[in-house]
GROMACS .gro file of C-alpha atoms in nm:
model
  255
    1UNK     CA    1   2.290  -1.266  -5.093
    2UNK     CA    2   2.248  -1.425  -4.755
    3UNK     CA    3   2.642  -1.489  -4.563
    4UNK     CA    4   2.738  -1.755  -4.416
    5UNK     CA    5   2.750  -1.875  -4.060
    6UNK     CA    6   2.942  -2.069  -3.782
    7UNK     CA    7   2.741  -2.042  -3.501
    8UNK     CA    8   2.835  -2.182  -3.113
    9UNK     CA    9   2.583  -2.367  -2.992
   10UNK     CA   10   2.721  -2.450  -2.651
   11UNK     CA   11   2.502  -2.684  -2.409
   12UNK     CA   12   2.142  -2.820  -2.492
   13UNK     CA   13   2.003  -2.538  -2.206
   14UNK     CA   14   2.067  -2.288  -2.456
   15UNK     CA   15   1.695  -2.355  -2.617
   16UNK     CA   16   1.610  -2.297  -2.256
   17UNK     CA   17   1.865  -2.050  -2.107
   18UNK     CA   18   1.965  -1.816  -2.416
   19UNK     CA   19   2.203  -1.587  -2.166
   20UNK     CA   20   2.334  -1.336  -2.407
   21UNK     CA   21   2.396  -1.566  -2.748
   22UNK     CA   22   2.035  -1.626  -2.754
   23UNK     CA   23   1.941  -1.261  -2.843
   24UNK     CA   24   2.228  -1.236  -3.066
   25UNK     CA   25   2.099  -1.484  -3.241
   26UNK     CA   26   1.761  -1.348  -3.266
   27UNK     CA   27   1.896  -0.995  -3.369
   28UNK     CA   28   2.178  -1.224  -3.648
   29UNK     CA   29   1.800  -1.391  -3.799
   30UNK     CA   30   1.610  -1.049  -3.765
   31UNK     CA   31   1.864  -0.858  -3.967
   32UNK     CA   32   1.873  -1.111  -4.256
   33UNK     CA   33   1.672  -1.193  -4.538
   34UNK     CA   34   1.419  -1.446  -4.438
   35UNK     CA   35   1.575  -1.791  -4.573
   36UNK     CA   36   1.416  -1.978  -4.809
   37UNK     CA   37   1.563  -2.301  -4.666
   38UNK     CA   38   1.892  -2.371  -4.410
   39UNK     CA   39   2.172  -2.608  -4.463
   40UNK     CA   40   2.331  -2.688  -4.138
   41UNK     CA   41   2.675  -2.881  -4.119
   42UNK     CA   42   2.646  -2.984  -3.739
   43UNK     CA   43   2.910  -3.070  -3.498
   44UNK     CA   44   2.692  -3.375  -3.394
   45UNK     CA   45   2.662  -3.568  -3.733
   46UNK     CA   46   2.991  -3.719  -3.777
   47UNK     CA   47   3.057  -3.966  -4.021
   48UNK     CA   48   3.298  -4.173  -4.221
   49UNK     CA   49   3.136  -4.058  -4.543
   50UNK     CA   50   2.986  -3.767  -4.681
   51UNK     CA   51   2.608  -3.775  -4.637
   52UNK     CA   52   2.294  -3.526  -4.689
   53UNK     CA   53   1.947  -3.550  -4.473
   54UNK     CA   54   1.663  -3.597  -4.694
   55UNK     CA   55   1.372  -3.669  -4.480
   56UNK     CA   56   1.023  -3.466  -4.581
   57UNK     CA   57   0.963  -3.406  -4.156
   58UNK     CA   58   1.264  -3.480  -3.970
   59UNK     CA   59   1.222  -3.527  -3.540
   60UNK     CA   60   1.356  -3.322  -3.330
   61UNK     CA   61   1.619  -3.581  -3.135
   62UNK     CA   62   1.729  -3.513  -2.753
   63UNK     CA   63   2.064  -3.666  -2.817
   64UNK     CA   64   2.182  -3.587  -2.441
   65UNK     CA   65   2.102  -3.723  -2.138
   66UNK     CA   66   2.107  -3.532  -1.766
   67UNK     CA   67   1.919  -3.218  -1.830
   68UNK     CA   68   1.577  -3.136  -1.728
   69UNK     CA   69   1.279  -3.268  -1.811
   70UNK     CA   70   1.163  -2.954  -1.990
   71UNK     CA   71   1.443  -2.971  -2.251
   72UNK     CA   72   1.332  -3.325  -2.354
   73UNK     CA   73   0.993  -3.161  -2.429
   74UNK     CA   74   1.166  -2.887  -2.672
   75UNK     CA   75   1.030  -2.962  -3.032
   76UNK     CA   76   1.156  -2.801  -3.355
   77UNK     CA   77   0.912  -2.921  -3.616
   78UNK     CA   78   1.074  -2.765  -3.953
   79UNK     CA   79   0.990  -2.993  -4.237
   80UNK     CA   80   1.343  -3.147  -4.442
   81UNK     CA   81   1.344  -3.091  -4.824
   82UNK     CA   82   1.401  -3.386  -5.023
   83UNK     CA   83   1.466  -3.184  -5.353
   84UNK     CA   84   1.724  -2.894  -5.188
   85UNK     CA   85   1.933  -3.263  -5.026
   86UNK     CA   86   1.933  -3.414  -5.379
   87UNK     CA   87   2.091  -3.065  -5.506
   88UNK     CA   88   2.328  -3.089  -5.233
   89UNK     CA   89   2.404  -3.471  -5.375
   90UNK     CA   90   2.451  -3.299  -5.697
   91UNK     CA   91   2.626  -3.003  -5.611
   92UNK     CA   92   2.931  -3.233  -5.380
   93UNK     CA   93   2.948  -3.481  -5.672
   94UNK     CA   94   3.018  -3.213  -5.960
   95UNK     CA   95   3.314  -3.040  -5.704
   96UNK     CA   96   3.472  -3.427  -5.664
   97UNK     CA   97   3.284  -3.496  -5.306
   98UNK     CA   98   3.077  -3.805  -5.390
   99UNK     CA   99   2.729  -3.846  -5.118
  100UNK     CA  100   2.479  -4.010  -5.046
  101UNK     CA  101   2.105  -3.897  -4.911
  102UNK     CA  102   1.990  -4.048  -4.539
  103UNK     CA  103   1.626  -4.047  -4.529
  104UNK     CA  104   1.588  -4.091  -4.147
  105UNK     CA  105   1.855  -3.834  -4.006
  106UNK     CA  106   1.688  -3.633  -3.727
  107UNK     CA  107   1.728  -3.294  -3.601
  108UNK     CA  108   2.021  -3.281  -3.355
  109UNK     CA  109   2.062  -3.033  -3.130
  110UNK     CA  110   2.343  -2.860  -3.321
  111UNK     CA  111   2.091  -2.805  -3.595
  112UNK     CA  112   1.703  -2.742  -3.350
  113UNK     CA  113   1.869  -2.579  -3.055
  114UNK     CA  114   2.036  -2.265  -3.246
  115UNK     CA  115   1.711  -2.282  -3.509
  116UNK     CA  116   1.506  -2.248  -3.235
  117UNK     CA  117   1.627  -1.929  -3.106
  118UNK     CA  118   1.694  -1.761  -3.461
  119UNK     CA  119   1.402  -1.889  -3.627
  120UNK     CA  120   1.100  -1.999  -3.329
  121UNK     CA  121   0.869  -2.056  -3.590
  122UNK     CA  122   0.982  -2.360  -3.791
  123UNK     CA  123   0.879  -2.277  -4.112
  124UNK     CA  124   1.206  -2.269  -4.345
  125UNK     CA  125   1.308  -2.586  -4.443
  126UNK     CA  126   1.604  -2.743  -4.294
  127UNK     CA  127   1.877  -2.971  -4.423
  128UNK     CA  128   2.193  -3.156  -4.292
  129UNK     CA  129   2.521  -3.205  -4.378
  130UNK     CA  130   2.717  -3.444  -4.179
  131UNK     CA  131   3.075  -3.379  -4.078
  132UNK     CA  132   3.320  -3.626  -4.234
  133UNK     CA  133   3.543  -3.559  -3.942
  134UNK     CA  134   3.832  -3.800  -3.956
  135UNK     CA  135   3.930  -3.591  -4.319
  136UNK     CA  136   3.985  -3.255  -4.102
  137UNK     CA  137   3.962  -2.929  -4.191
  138UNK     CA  138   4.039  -2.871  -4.547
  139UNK     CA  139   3.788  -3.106  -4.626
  140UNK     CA  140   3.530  -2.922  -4.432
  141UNK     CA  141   3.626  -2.611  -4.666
  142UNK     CA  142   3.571  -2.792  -4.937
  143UNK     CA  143   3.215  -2.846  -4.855
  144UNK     CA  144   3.149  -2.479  -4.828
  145UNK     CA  145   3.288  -2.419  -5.121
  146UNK     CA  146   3.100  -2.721  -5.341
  147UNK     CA  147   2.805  -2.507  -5.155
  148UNK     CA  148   2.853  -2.177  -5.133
  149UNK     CA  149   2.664  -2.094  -5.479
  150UNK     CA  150   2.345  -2.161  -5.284
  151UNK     CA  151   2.410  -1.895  -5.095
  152UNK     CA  152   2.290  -1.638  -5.443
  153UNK     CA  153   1.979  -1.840  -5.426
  154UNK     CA  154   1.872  -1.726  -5.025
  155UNK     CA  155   1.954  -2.014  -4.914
  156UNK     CA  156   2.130  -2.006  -4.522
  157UNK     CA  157   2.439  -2.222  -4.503
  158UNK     CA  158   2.557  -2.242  -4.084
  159UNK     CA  159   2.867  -2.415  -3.929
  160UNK     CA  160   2.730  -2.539  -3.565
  161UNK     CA  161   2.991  -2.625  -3.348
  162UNK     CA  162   3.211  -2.422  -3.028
  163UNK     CA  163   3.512  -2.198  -3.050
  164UNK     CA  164   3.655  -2.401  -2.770
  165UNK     CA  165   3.542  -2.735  -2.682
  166UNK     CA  166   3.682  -2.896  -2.380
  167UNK     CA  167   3.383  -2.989  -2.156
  168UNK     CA  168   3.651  -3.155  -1.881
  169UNK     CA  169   3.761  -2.802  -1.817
  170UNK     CA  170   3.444  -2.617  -1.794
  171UNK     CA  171   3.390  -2.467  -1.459
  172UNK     CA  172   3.050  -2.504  -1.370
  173UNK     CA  173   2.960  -2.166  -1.115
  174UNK     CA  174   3.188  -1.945  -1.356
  175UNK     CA  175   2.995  -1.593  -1.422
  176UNK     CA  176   2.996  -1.504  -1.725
  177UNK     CA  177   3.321  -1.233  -1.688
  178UNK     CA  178   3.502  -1.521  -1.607
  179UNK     CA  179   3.737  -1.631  -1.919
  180UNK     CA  180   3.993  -1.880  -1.885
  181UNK     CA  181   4.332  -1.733  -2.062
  182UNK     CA  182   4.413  -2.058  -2.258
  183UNK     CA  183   4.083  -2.079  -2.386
  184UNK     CA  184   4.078  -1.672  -2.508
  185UNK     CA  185   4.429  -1.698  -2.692
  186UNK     CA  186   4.305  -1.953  -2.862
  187UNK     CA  187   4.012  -1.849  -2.995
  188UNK     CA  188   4.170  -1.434  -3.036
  189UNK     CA  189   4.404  -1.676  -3.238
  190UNK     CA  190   4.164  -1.811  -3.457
  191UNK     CA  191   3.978  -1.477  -3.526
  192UNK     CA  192   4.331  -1.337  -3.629
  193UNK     CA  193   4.362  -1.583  -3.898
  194UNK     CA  194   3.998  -1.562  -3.992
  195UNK     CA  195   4.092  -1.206  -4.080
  196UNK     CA  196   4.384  -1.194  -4.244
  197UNK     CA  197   4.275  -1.487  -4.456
  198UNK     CA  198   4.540  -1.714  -4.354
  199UNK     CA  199   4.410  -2.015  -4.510
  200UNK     CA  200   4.726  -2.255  -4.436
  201UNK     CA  201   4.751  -2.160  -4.070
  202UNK     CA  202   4.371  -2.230  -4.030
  203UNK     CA  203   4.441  -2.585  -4.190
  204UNK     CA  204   4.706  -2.661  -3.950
  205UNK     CA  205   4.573  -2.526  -3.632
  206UNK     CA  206   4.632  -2.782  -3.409
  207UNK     CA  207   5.019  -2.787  -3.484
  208UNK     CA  208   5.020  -2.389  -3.487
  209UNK     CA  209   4.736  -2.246  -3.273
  210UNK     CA  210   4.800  -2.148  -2.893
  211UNK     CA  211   4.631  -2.440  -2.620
  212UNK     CA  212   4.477  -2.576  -2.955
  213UNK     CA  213   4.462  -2.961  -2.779
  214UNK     CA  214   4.356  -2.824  -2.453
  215UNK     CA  215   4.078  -2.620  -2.667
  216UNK     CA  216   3.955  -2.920  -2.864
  217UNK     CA  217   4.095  -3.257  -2.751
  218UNK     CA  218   3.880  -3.333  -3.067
  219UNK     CA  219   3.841  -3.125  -3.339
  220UNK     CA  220   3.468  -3.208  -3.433
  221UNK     CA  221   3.303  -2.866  -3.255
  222UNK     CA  222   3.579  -2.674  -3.514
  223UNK     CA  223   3.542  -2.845  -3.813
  224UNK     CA  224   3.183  -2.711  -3.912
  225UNK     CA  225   3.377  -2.334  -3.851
  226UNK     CA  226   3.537  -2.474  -4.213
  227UNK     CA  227   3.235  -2.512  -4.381
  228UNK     CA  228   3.103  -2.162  -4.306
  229UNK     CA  229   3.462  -2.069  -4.402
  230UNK     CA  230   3.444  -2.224  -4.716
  231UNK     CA  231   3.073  -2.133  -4.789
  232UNK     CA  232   3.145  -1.775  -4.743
  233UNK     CA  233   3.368  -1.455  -4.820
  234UNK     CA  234   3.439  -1.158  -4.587
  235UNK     CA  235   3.494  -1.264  -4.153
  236UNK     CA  236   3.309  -1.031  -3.921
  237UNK     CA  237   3.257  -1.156  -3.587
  238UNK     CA  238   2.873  -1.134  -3.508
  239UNK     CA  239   2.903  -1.202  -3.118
  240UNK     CA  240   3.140  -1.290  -2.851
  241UNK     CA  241   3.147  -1.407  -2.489
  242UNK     CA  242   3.245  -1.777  -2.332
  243UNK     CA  243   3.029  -1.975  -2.102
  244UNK     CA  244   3.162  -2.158  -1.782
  245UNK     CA  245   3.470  -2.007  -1.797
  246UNK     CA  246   3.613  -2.215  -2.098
  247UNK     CA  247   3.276  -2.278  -2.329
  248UNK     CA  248   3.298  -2.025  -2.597
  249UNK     CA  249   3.021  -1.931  -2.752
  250UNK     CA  250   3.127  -1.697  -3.034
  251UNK     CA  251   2.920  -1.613  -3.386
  252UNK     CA  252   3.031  -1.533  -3.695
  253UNK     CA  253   2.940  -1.421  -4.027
  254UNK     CA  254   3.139  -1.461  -4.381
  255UNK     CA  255   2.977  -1.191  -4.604
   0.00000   0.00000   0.00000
């Protein structure tokens, strides 16, 4: 049975600049059992309701602007799969989570920028979940949970967002040693209650959690760490390290 995964996809430049989350992705894919499709709940597909991407070739879409002109060239190619989004449909409505299908949803680069390191070629099917994030996080653990049968069926369900998210804070010629304190606790914080299973305190991090405003002034780059939550059973963490002093760019796994 594959695990499941919240996965930090920090800045676009990552498809171009791995540092050292790019490898650890590449080792994370290489040590799994090759997917027979992906189900990504992405940091970048909010919405007011619950919907599931069901085009046959989704594009690959630069949703960013200011980077180089190579990035805009990136393409992830993966076809969609109509029939695994309809299960999806299925799957939410019999757990009480009513969706709908969106045929034209493109490939964000929450979903094609961490695919693109883990899995280059573009061959396993890829679907979407979007991120109903105005219903916070016990919401999003409901979703993993409606899903996490798939899981059985090798089927890789993966939580894109960021540890910490506060992109006014980010110091831009920070080495990669440098970690900003607030930004640590917080996440050490997190990982604590990942592994003792503290399923209350996870819900109400932002009244409980150490610099958990100044970590996410908005909680949309957390939320899809409730879905992998929810999908999944036993926390290990599969990498860790931050990114301009206050980006982190953690990985982990729920086995």
């Amino acid at each position: 049975m594959l695990p499941s995964l919240f996965i930090s996809h920090g800045s676009p430049m990552l498809a171009l600049q791995p540092g050292a989350s790019g490898p650890a992705l590449k080792r994370l894919a290489a040590a799994l059992p090759r997917p027979k499709a992906i189900v990504v709940m992405s940091a970048h597909w909010e919405s007011r309701e619950l919907l599931v991407s069901a085009s046959p070739a989704p594009e690959t879409w630069h949703d960013f602007g200011g980077f180089p002109r190579e990035l805009f060239a990136v393409q992830y190619p993966a076809p969609g799969d109509p029939a695994l989004a309809q299960r999806l449909v299925e799957l939410l409505a019999a757990d009480g989570l009513p969706a709908r299908l969106d045929h034209q949803r493109p490939f964000d680069h929450g979903t094609w920028v961490p695919l693109s390191l883990m899995y280059p070629a573009a061959d396993i099917p890829v679907v979407q979940v979007s991120l109903p994030s105005h219903m916070g996080p016990a919401l999003q653990t409901r979703i993993g949970q409606a899903l996490a049968s798939l899981r059985k069926e090798g089927i890789l369900l993966i939580g894109s967002g960021s540890i910490t998210h506060n992109l006014s804070e980010l110091d831009w010629h920070a080495g990669p040693e440098s970690i900003e304190p607030w930004a640590r606790d917080f996440r050490d914080w997190v990982v604590d209650k990942l592994a003792t299973q503290d399923e209350a305190g996870l819900h109400d991090y932002r009244k409980q959690a150490p610099h958990a405003v100044r970590s996410h002034p908005s909680d949309e780059h957390l939320l899809p760490l409730y879905f992998a939550y929810g999908a999944g059973g036993q926390f290990t963490v599969a990498h860790q390290g931050f990114t301009l002093g206050a980006l982190g760019m953690d990985i982990y796994r729920f086995d």
